[in-house]
Amino acid sequence: MQQRVDERVADLGVESIAAASIAVEPIRETVGRRPPRMLLLLALVACAIASIPLVYLLVRVGSSGLEDAVTVLGRPRVPQLLLNTVSLAAAVTATCVLVGVPTAFLLARTRLRLRGMWTVLAALPLAVPSYLAAYGWLAAVPGMQGFGASWLVLTLVSTPYVTLPVMAALRAGTTGLDDVARTLGRSAWHAFWLGTWPQIRPATLAGALLVCLYVLSEFGAVALLRFPVLTTAIQQAYGASFNRNYAAILATVLVLLAMIIVIAEQTARGRARRRFGAVTGVARHRIVNLGHWTVPSIALLSVVPALAVGLPVAVLFARLFEAETLRALDPVELGQAILNTLALSIGGAVIAVILALPIGALAARYRGRLVRLIESLGYLALGLPGIVVGLSLVFFSLSVMPALYQTGFVLAFAYGVLFMPKAIGAIRSATAQVPTSLEDVSRTLGYGQLQTWWFVTARLARPGIFAGALLVAVTAMKELPATLLLRPTGTDTLAIELWSRTDVSAYGAAAPYAAALILVAAVPAFLLSGAGRGRVDGTAS
Amino acid sequence: MRTLRRGLILSAGVTALALTVAGCAPASDTEPAAPNDAAIESDGELTLYAGRDEALIAPLIEQFTEDTGIEVSARYGSSPELNALLLEEGDNSPAQVFLSQDAGALGSLANADLVSKIPAEFADLIPAGFTSEDDSWIGVTGRARVIAYDTEKLSEDEIPDGVEELTDPKWSGRVGFPPGNASFQSFVTALRVLEGEEDAEAWVEGISKNSPVLTEKNGATLDLVNSGQLDLALINHYYWYEDAAEVGADGMRAQLKFLPGDAGGMVNVTGAAILAGAEGDPDALAFIEYLVSEKAQQFFVENTYEYPLLPGVAAPEGLPELESLVNPQLDLSDLESLEITQELLAQYGLL
């Protein structure tokens, strides 16, 4: 039973040990087996849809010609932009891992008071849009700018991408191997490294991948904090120069970077899984008493939520009372924006899950070059700035389904394409946890492939699928650039209302919308944290 | 699975709603070949892309609807984004009128053959130099380039009368501007036209070596001056007035210096264009007529602190006369060579 609860916990792409103890063997079995044609076909369709932005970029770059591309890439500023982008992504990812893994350990493996509250707080930064966090920091510390500032703000808002999956892996994992190492004379740290780290490594990698791709595509915070990266240059190119080809060439550079990162993660994950294959055992772990580590631990747990959520909200409300011109809040407008935000983000989550299901299922059960290609193409949209994805869907929907252009459907579809990668990892690991033997039983009882998938695999993988959907929904609620381009004329979401108010420096008027956005997005963040599901602590102690 | 199913139902609802919206959207399939007047009947609806702040413009649009009975469905965004959107939509755009924050965006639509001519009866209302030469779009308001300075560090007489001095080592690291911004690039283009390519290049090189503070937006640049982090900012004048309206004029640490006669003090315009698909549409024409009416021009003066372009409407109080800022040697059409300016800025690492 405890196992079931654990699985529900936000599993954002985890190959946890509990999963591995059941699923690693089946994975080995299926190696060399060919994926069913139906599944492959569905995955290819999903992959083609996910590649719309990529195709669009190729068309744009193709129309500008090689010569233009060489000129653009030869500009003196391009190497600097590239260096800034790569170093920011590397620094933020590293810090998120360094903060997220210990945080996850504290939440999953130590005797902690108010664990539920701390868990929710750890997930809450997901609800804060990066531009809002950056804005709050700027208002509080007017001097901040550049690399350090961008690094700080992006780390604060993206740490949960690492914390949540690692926490789930730790909860489902075992300390049995650590104990073996200890009895063989290793130090506690060394034992952790040998016993536990391999169990949480895939989860850490999956989280790090999401953080890294997110930083590559981020625009709002780096623009506010004046750190020039590729995305700001892309936005500028669309801005003053109206030179869409220049923008497309820079975006292609970004895609190549994303591709390298996705492949690196796949390679690292593949190795981890093999090393891990020998491990078997029951998920049982010791709970650590913090003792005199309590105070530093509480400090670590408080720092991210306080700086990522507390500070921007406090600053915004301080401004609310400072502002001389308080525009009256229109409750109907606010309510409408909340409803639109909910409907569009839920629609986006459903579409993302539908697209991610075949890719996740394929990646969980089968190997091979084609499978790897499909999976990595599925991830690429996450590394692209929203404006590029938005424009590509303008292009696509006008040429393929013009009747639906500027409707809620196309916007929800864009969310689906943009954030599908966030669902792939969760679905992949949840599917991997379902023993193939159960599917075999279902087949021998006369169920077809699709029926088996629906009645056995999907039912058992439900918590993971749900976690993936939640993650897409929380991100879609905050999305701005694609929303600006694709929303139905006259339809406002919370993010848009917030943006239009900060743009005229009407901070006072922005505060209620910022608060509403954080509150609405806090709901999926809360569900993702896995708290409030009646789980008190590591019952295995 | 129940949650997922509910989600599916919801998304189906969204889709249905979306379809309804699509069905209701005004069809923009007016024949481009139709003669300008009378051929098309008013449907009482207008689809507007507005590249300006909703909070500032929405009241004007409400007033327009009240006065004319024409319902406006307005899509707000930033001018560059809407411009990118219009270029991507091409002939399929549902937009009938584009209200832009700068002339460059309108020029790029004209170059892509996406606009239709503004009838002379309206186009002629705006003096030459503040509107397009070929009536592909119409100028609506003017905004001056200025230097904003930190009053706690500098007094007005210490501020240069022109941008040329800013390349002096004395100003090293003390000047900020948004190089990607359209109005900044218009100013550099003006510099090229007025001073010649060589002098302009020398200035760009000089300023790039003077450790400038590069920003993304005019407003953010002014904020830096206001908070004492930057001594001088090259921006548009009205940002100061917008901030002053929010925090009160007394709360403004930054003050403005206008630069009459200098390329750095040139006047940019905002404008509007009728999209090609809406050629001759009476609702679109009514909106253009409204924008250059005395009433709307007065609205801009009072609410956005910009220069009215319709002769006879007085400029906002406290601003120098528009005529004093205009350089007779500069024509707006000279500013279309934006690409050369961008190459120049890119060459010295500013873009």
Short mmCIF file of N, CA, C and O in Angstrom, two decimals, chain A residues 462-537:
data_model
loop_
_atom_site.label_atom_id
_atom_site.label_comp_id
_atom_site.label_asym_id
_atom_site.label_seq_id
_atom_site.Cartn_x
_atom_site.Cartn_y
_atom_site.Cartn_z
N ARG A 462 -1.48 5.42 -13.83
CA ARG A 462 -2.28 6.63 -13.68
C ARG A 462 -1.61 7.74 -12.85
O ARG A 462 -1.63 8.89 -13.25
N PRO A 463 -1.00 7.41 -11.69
CA PRO A 463 -0.42 8.50 -10.89
C PRO A 463 0.64 9.28 -11.67
O PRO A 463 0.69 10.50 -11.60
N GLY A 464 1.46 8.57 -12.42
CA GLY A 464 2.50 9.23 -13.20
C GLY A 464 1.92 10.09 -14.30
O GLY A 464 2.38 11.20 -14.55
N ILE A 465 0.89 9.56 -14.96
CA ILE A 465 0.25 10.31 -16.04
C ILE A 465 -0.37 11.58 -15.46
O ILE A 465 -0.24 12.68 -16.02
N PHE A 466 -0.99 11.45 -14.31
CA PHE A 466 -1.62 12.60 -13.67
C PHE A 466 -0.56 13.64 -13.28
O PHE A 466 -0.75 14.84 -13.47
N ALA A 467 0.57 13.16 -12.74
CA ALA A 467 1.65 14.08 -12.37
C ALA A 467 2.15 14.85 -13.59
O ALA A 467 2.39 16.05 -13.53
N GLY A 468 2.28 14.14 -14.71
CA GLY A 468 2.72 14.79 -15.95
C GLY A 468 1.74 15.88 -16.36
O GLY A 468 2.13 17.00 -16.72
N ALA A 469 0.44 15.56 -16.27
CA ALA A 469 -0.58 16.53 -16.65
C ALA A 469 -0.53 17.76 -15.74
O ALA A 469 -0.65 18.90 -16.20
N LEU A 470 -0.33 17.52 -14.45
CA LEU A 470 -0.25 18.64 -13.51
C LEU A 470 0.91 19.56 -13.83
O LEU A 470 0.80 20.79 -13.79
N LEU A 471 2.04 18.94 -14.16
CA LEU A 471 3.23 19.73 -14.44
C LEU A 471 3.02 20.59 -15.69
O LEU A 471 3.43 21.75 -15.74
N VAL A 472 2.37 20.02 -16.70
CA VAL A 472 2.06 20.80 -17.90
C VAL A 472 1.11 21.93 -17.54
O VAL A 472 1.30 23.09 -17.95
N ALA A 473 0.09 21.63 -16.75
CA ALA A 473 -0.91 22.64 -16.43
C ALA A 473 -0.28 23.81 -15.69
O ALA A 473 -0.53 24.98 -16.02
N VAL A 474 0.58 23.51 -14.71
CA VAL A 474 1.16 24.59 -13.91
C VAL A 474 2.06 25.47 -14.78
O VAL A 474 2.12 26.69 -14.61
N THR A 475 2.74 24.87 -15.75
CA THR A 475 3.60 25.67 -16.62
C THR A 475 2.77 26.48 -17.60
O THR A 475 3.09 27.63 -17.90
N ALA A 476 1.71 25.86 -18.13
CA ALA A 476 0.88 26.55 -19.12
C ALA A 476 0.20 27.78 -18.51
O ALA A 476 0.00 28.79 -19.19
N MET A 477 -0.13 27.70 -17.23
CA MET A 477 -0.78 28.84 -16.59
C MET A 477 0.09 30.08 -16.62
O MET A 477 -0.39 31.20 -16.66
N LYS A 478 1.41 29.87 -16.57
CA LYS A 478 2.34 31.01 -16.49
C LYS A 478 2.80 31.46 -17.87
O LYS A 478 3.46 32.48 -17.99
N GLU A 479 2.49 30.68 -18.90
CA GLU A 479 3.08 30.93 -20.22
C GLU A 479 2.64 32.28 -20.78
O GLU A 479 1.48 32.65 -20.70
N LEU A 480 3.56 33.01 -21.36
CA LEU A 480 3.22 34.32 -21.89
C LEU A 480 3.43 34.51 -23.41
O LEU A 480 2.47 34.85 -24.10
N PRO A 481 4.64 34.29 -23.94
CA PRO A 481 4.86 34.68 -25.34
C PRO A 481 3.95 33.98 -26.34
O PRO A 481 3.39 34.63 -27.24
N ALA A 482 3.78 32.68 -26.22
CA ALA A 482 2.91 31.98 -27.17
C ALA A 482 1.45 32.37 -26.94
O ALA A 482 0.66 32.47 -27.88
N THR A 483 1.10 32.61 -25.69
CA THR A 483 -0.27 33.02 -25.37
C THR A 483 -0.59 34.35 -26.04
O THR A 483 -1.67 34.54 -26.60
N LEU A 484 0.37 35.27 -26.01
CA LEU A 484 0.15 36.58 -26.62
C LEU A 484 -0.15 36.45 -28.11
O LEU A 484 -1.00 37.14 -28.66
N LEU A 485 0.54 35.53 -28.77
CA LEU A 485 0.37 35.39 -30.21
C LEU A 485 -0.89 34.62 -30.58
O LEU A 485 -1.55 34.93 -31.56
N LEU A 486 -1.23 33.61 -29.80
CA LEU A 486 -2.23 32.63 -30.27
C LEU A 486 -3.60 32.75 -29.62
O LEU A 486 -4.56 32.14 -30.08
N ARG A 487 -3.71 33.50 -28.56
CA ARG A 487 -5.00 33.52 -27.86
C ARG A 487 -6.08 34.10 -28.77
O ARG A 487 -5.80 34.90 -29.66
N PRO A 488 -7.35 33.71 -28.51
CA PRO A 488 -8.43 34.32 -29.25
C PRO A 488 -8.46 35.82 -28.94
O PRO A 488 -8.26 36.20 -27.79
N THR A 489 -8.68 36.65 -29.95
CA THR A 489 -8.72 38.09 -29.73
C THR A 489 -9.73 38.43 -28.65
O THR A 489 -10.86 37.97 -28.69
N GLY A 490 -9.28 39.17 -27.66
CA GLY A 490 -10.18 39.58 -26.58
C GLY A 490 -10.18 38.63 -25.39
O GLY A 490 -10.76 38.95 -24.37
N THR A 491 -9.54 37.47 -25.53
CA THR A 491 -9.48 36.54 -24.40
C THR A 491 -8.22 36.81 -23.59
O THR A 491 -7.12 36.80 -24.13
N ASP A 492 -8.40 37.06 -22.30
CA ASP A 492 -7.25 37.34 -21.46
C ASP A 492 -7.05 36.24 -20.44
O ASP A 492 -8.00 35.74 -19.86
N THR A 493 -5.78 35.87 -20.24
CA THR A 493 -5.47 34.94 -19.16
C THR A 493 -4.83 35.74 -18.03
O THR A 493 -4.53 36.92 -18.20
N LEU A 494 -4.62 35.10 -16.90
CA LEU A 494 -4.00 35.80 -15.78
C LEU A 494 -2.61 36.33 -16.15
O LEU A 494 -2.25 37.45 -15.82
N ALA A 495 -1.85 35.50 -16.87
CA ALA A 495 -0.49 35.91 -17.24
C ALA A 495 -0.54 37.15 -18.13
O ALA A 495 0.28 38.07 -17.99
N ILE A 496 -1.51 37.19 -19.05
CA ILE A 496 -1.61 38.34 -19.95
C ILE A 496 -2.04 39.60 -19.20
O ILE A 496 -1.47 40.68 -19.40
N GLU A 497 -3.01 39.45 -18.33
CA GLU A 497 -3.46 40.60 -17.54
C GLU A 497 -2.31 41.14 -16.70
O GLU A 497 -2.11 42.35 -16.60
N LEU A 498 -1.54 40.23 -16.14
CA LEU A 498 -0.40 40.63 -15.31
C LEU A 498 0.62 41.37 -16.16
O LEU A 498 1.11 42.44 -15.80
N TRP A 499 0.92 40.81 -17.32
CA TRP A 499 1.90 41.42 -18.21
C TRP A 499 1.46 42.81 -18.64
O TRP A 499 2.23 43.76 -18.63
N SER A 500 0.18 42.96 -19.01
CA SER A 500 -0.27 44.25 -19.52
C SER A 500 -0.24 45.29 -18.40
O SER A 500 -0.18 46.48 -18.67
N ARG A 501 -0.29 44.85 -17.17
CA ARG A 501 -0.25 45.82 -16.08
C ARG A 501 1.17 46.17 -15.67
O ARG A 501 1.44 47.31 -15.32
N THR A 502 2.09 45.22 -15.68
CA THR A 502 3.46 45.59 -15.32
C THR A 502 4.08 46.41 -16.44
O THR A 502 4.98 47.20 -16.21
N ASP A 503 3.57 46.26 -17.65
CA ASP A 503 4.17 46.96 -18.79
C ASP A 503 3.98 48.47 -18.70
O ASP A 503 4.80 49.22 -19.18
N VAL A 504 2.88 48.92 -18.13
CA VAL A 504 2.69 50.36 -17.99
C VAL A 504 3.10 50.83 -16.61
O VAL A 504 2.71 51.88 -16.16
N SER A 505 3.90 50.02 -15.94
CA SER A 505 4.37 50.36 -14.61
C SER A 505 3.22 50.55 -13.63
O SER A 505 3.32 51.30 -12.67
N ALA A 506 2.09 49.91 -13.90
CA ALA A 506 0.95 50.03 -12.99
C ALA A 506 1.03 48.90 -11.98
O ALA A 506 0.21 47.99 -11.98
N TYR A 507 2.06 48.96 -11.15
CA TYR A 507 2.30 47.84 -10.24
C TYR A 507 1.13 47.59 -9.32
O TYR A 507 0.80 46.48 -8.99
N GLY A 508 0.51 48.69 -8.87
CA GLY A 508 -0.61 48.55 -7.97
C GLY A 508 -1.70 47.70 -8.58
O GLY A 508 -2.26 46.81 -7.94
N ALA A 509 -1.98 47.95 -9.86
CA ALA A 509 -3.04 47.21 -10.53
C ALA A 509 -2.63 45.77 -10.82
O ALA A 509 -3.47 44.89 -11.00
N ALA A 510 -1.32 45.51 -10.87
CA ALA A 510 -0.84 44.17 -11.22
C ALA A 510 -0.97 43.21 -10.04
O ALA A 510 -1.14 42.01 -10.23
N ALA A 511 -0.91 43.75 -8.83
CA ALA A 511 -0.83 42.90 -7.64
C ALA A 511 -1.94 41.85 -7.53
O ALA A 511 -1.65 40.67 -7.32
N PRO A 512 -3.23 42.23 -7.70
CA PRO A 512 -4.27 41.20 -7.57
C PRO A 512 -4.11 40.07 -8.59
O PRO A 512 -4.38 38.91 -8.28
N TYR A 513 -3.66 40.43 -9.80
CA TYR A 513 -3.51 39.40 -10.83
C TYR A 513 -2.33 38.48 -10.53
O TYR A 513 -2.39 37.27 -10.75
N ALA A 514 -1.27 39.09 -10.01
CA ALA A 514 -0.11 38.26 -9.63
C ALA A 514 -0.52 37.30 -8.52
O ALA A 514 -0.21 36.10 -8.57
N ALA A 515 -1.26 37.82 -7.55
CA ALA A 515 -1.69 36.98 -6.44
C ALA A 515 -2.60 35.86 -6.95
O ALA A 515 -2.45 34.69 -6.57
N ALA A 516 -3.53 36.21 -7.83
CA ALA A 516 -4.45 35.20 -8.37
C ALA A 516 -3.69 34.13 -9.14
O ALA A 516 -3.97 32.94 -9.01
N LEU A 517 -2.71 34.56 -9.94
CA LEU A 517 -1.95 33.60 -10.73
C LEU A 517 -1.19 32.64 -9.82
O LEU A 517 -1.21 31.41 -10.03
N ILE A 518 -0.55 33.18 -8.81
CA ILE A 518 0.21 32.32 -7.89
C ILE A 518 -0.74 31.37 -7.16
O ILE A 518 -0.45 30.18 -7.01
N LEU A 519 -1.90 31.88 -6.75
CA LEU A 519 -2.85 31.03 -6.03
C LEU A 519 -3.37 29.91 -6.92
O LEU A 519 -3.44 28.74 -6.50
N VAL A 520 -3.75 30.26 -8.14
CA VAL A 520 -4.29 29.24 -9.05
C VAL A 520 -3.22 28.19 -9.36
O VAL A 520 -3.46 26.99 -9.33
N ALA A 521 -1.99 28.67 -9.64
CA ALA A 521 -0.91 27.74 -9.99
C ALA A 521 -0.44 26.95 -8.77
O ALA A 521 0.18 25.89 -8.91
N ALA A 522 -0.75 27.45 -7.58
CA ALA A 522 -0.34 26.73 -6.37
C ALA A 522 -1.10 25.42 -6.22
O ALA A 522 -0.61 24.48 -5.59
N VAL A 523 -2.29 25.35 -6.82
CA VAL A 523 -3.09 24.12 -6.67
C VAL A 523 -2.38 22.91 -7.31
O VAL A 523 -2.14 21.91 -6.64
N PRO A 524 -2.03 23.00 -8.61
CA PRO A 524 -1.27 21.86 -9.16
C PRO A 524 0.08 21.67 -8.48
O PRO A 524 0.53 20.53 -8.31
N ALA A 525 0.72 22.78 -8.07
CA ALA A 525 2.01 22.64 -7.37
C ALA A 525 1.82 21.85 -6.08
O ALA A 525 2.61 20.98 -5.73
N PHE A 526 0.72 22.15 -5.38
CA PHE A 526 0.39 21.45 -4.14
C PHE A 526 0.16 19.96 -4.41
O PHE A 526 0.71 19.09 -3.73
N LEU A 527 -0.62 19.68 -5.44
CA LEU A 527 -0.89 18.28 -5.78
C LEU A 527 0.40 17.56 -6.16
O LEU A 527 0.61 16.40 -5.81
N LEU A 528 1.28 18.27 -6.88
CA LEU A 528 2.54 17.66 -7.30
C LEU A 528 3.43 17.33 -6.11
O LEU A 528 4.21 16.39 -6.15
N SER A 529 3.35 18.14 -5.06
CA SER A 529 4.22 17.91 -3.92
C SER A 529 3.89 16.59 -3.24
O SER A 529 4.71 16.02 -2.53
N GLY A 530 2.67 16.09 -3.47
CA GLY A 530 2.32 14.80 -2.89
C GLY A 530 1.90 14.93 -1.44
O GLY A 530 1.50 13.96 -0.81
N ALA A 531 2.00 16.14 -0.90
CA ALA A 531 1.53 16.34 0.46
C ALA A 531 0.01 16.37 0.43
O ALA A 531 -0.60 16.53 -0.62
N GLY A 532 -0.61 16.23 1.57
CA GLY A 532 -2.06 16.28 1.62
C GLY A 532 -2.71 15.04 1.05
O GLY A 532 -3.90 15.01 0.81
N ARG A 533 -1.91 14.00 0.84
CA ARG A 533 -2.49 12.74 0.39
C ARG A 533 -2.50 11.74 1.53
O ARG A 533 -2.53 10.55 1.33
N GLY A 534 -2.43 12.28 2.72
CA GLY A 534 -2.50 11.42 3.90
C GLY A 534 -1.17 10.78 4.24
O GLY A 534 -1.07 10.03 5.19
N ARG A 535 -0.15 11.11 3.51
CA ARG A 535 1.14 10.51 3.80
C ARG A 535 1.82 11.33 4.88
O ARG A 535 1.98 12.54 4.76
N VAL A 536 2.22 10.67 5.94
CA VAL A 536 2.80 11.44 7.04
C VAL A 536 4.32 11.45 6.94
O VAL A 536 4.95 12.49 6.83
N ASP A 537 4.91 10.31 6.96
CA ASP A 537 6.37 10.29 6.80
C ASP A 537 6.80 8.90 6.34
O ASP A 537 5.96 8.05 6.01
#
